[in-house]
Coordinates of N, CA and C in Angstrom, one line a residue:
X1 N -108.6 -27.1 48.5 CA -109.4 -27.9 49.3 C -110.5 -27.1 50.0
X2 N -110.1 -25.8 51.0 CA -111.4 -24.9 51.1 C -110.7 -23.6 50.6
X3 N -112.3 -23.5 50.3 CA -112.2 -22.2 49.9 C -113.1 -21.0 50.5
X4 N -112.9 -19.8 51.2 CA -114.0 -19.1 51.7 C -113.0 -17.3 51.7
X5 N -113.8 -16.6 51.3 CA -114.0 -15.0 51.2 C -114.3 -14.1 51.6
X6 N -113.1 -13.8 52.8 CA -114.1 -12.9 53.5 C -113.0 -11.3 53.5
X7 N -113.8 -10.6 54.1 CA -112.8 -8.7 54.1 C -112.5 -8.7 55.4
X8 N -111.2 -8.1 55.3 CA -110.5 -7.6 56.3 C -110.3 -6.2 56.3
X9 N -110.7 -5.8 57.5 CA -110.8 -3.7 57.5 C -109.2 -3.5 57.9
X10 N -108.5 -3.8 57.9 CA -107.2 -3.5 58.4 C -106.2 -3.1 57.3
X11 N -105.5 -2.3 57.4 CA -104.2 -1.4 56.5 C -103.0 -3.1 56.4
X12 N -102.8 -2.7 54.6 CA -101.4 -3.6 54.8 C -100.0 -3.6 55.3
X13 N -99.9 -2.7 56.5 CA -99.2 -3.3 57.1 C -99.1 -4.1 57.8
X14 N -100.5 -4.4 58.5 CA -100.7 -5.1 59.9 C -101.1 -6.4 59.6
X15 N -101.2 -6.5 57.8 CA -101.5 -7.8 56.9 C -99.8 -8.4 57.3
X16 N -98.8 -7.4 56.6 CA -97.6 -7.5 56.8 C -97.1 -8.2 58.2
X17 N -97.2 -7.7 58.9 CA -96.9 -7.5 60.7 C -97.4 -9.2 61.0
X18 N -98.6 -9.8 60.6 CA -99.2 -10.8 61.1 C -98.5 -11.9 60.1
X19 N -98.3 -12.0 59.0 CA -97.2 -12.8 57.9 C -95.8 -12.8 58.1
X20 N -95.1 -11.7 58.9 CA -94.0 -11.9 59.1 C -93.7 -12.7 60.0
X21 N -94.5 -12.6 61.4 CA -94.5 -12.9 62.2 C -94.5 -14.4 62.5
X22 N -93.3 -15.1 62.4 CA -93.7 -16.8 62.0 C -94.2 -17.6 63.4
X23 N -93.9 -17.3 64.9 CA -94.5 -18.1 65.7 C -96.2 -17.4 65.7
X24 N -96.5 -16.2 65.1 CA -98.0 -16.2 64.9 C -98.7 -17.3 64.2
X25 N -97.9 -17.2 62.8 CA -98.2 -18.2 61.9 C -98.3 -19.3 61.5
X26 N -97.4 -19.4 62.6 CA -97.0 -21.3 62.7 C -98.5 -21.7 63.7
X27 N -98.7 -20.6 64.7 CA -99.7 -21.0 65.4 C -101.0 -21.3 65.1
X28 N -101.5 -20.2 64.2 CA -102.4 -20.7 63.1 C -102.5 -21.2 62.2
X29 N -101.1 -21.6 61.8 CA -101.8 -23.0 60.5 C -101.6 -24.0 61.1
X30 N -102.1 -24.6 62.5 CA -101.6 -25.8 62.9 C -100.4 -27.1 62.7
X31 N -99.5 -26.6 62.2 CA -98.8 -28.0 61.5 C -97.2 -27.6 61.8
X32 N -97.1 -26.1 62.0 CA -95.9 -25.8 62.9 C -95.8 -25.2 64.3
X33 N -95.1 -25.9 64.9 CA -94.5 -25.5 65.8 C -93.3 -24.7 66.2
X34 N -93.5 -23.4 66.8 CA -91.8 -22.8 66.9 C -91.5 -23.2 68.3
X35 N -90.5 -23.8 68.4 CA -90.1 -24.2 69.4 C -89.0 -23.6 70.2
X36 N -87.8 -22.9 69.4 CA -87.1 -21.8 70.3 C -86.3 -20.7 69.3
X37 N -86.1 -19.9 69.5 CA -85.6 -18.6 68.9 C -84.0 -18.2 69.4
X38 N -83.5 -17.9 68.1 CA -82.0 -17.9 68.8 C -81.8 -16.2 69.0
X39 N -81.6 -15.8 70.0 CA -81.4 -14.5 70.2 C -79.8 -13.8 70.0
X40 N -79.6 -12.6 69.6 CA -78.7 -12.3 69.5 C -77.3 -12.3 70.1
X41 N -77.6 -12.8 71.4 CA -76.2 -13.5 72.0 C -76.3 -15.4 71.9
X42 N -76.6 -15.4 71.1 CA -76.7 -16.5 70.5 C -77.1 -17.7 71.0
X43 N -78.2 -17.3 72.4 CA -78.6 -18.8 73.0 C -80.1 -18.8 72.1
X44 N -80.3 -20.4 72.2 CA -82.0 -20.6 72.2 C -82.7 -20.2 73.0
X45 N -83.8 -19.3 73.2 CA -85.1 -19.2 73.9 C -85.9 -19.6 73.4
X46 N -87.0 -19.7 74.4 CA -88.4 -20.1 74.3 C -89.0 -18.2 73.5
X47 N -89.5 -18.5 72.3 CA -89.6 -16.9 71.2 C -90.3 -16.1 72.3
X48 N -90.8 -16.3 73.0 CA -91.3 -14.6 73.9 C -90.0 -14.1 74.6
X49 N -89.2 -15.2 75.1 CA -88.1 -14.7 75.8 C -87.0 -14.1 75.2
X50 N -87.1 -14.2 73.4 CA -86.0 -13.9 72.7 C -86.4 -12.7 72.0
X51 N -85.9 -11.4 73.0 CA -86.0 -10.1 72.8 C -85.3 -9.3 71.2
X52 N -84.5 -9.7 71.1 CA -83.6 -9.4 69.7 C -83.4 -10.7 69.0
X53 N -84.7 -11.5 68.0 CA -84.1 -12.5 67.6 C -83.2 -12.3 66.4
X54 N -83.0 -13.3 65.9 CA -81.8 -13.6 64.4 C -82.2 -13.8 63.7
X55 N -83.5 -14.5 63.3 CA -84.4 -15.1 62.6 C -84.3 -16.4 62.7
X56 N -83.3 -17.3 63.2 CA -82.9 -18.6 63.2 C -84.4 -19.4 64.1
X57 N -84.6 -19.8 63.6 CA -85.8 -21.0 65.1 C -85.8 -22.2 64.5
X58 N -85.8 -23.0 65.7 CA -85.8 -24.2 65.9 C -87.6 -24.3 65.9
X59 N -87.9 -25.0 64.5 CA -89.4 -25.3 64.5 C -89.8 -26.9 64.3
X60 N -91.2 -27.2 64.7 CA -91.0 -29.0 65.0 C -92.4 -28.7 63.8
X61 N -92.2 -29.7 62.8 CA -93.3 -29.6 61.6 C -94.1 -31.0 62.5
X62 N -95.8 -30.9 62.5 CA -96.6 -31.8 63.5 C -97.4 -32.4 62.1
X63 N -97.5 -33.7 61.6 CA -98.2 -34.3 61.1 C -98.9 -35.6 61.5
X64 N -100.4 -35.7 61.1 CA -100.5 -37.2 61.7 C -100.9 -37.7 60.1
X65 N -99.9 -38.9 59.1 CA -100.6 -39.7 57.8 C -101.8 -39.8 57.8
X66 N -102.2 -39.6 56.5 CA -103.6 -40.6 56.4 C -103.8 -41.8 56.3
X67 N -102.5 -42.1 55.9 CA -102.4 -43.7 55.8 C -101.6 -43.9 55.9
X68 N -101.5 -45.5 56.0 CA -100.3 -45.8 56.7 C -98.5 -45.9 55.4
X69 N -99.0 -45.3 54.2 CA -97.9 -45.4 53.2 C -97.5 -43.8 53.4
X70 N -98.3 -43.5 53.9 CA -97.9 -41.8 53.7 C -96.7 -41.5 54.5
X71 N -95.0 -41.2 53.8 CA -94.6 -40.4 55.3 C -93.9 -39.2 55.0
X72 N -93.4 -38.8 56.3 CA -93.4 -37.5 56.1 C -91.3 -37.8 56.2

């Protein structure tokens, strides 16, 4: 749907670092939300507060249909 090409000066790992990183990612593709992170004593936080996460998160997927048959 778009297409555009541009260069990035940066070393693959910090390509890495920005793709692993899923409340980055979620933030930038608009359509997820991370909503909390389960940290290693196994509560939910809010992901800044969750110093040693698990990988587990509670994420909220945000859509609005284009029509009204569309659902999610």
């Amino acid at each position: 749907m778009y297409e555009r090409e541009f260069t990035l000066y940066i070393d693959s790992k910090q390509v890495f670092n920005i793709l692993s990183d899923i409340v980055f990612l979620a933030g930038i593709s608009g359509h997820f939300a991370v909503l909390l992170a389960e940290d290693k004593s196994g509560e939910l936080l809010p992901p800044p507060k969750a110093k040693n996460k698990t990988g587990k998160y509670i994420v909220a997927y945000l859509n609005i249909p284009d029509t009204e048959k569309e659902k999610v």
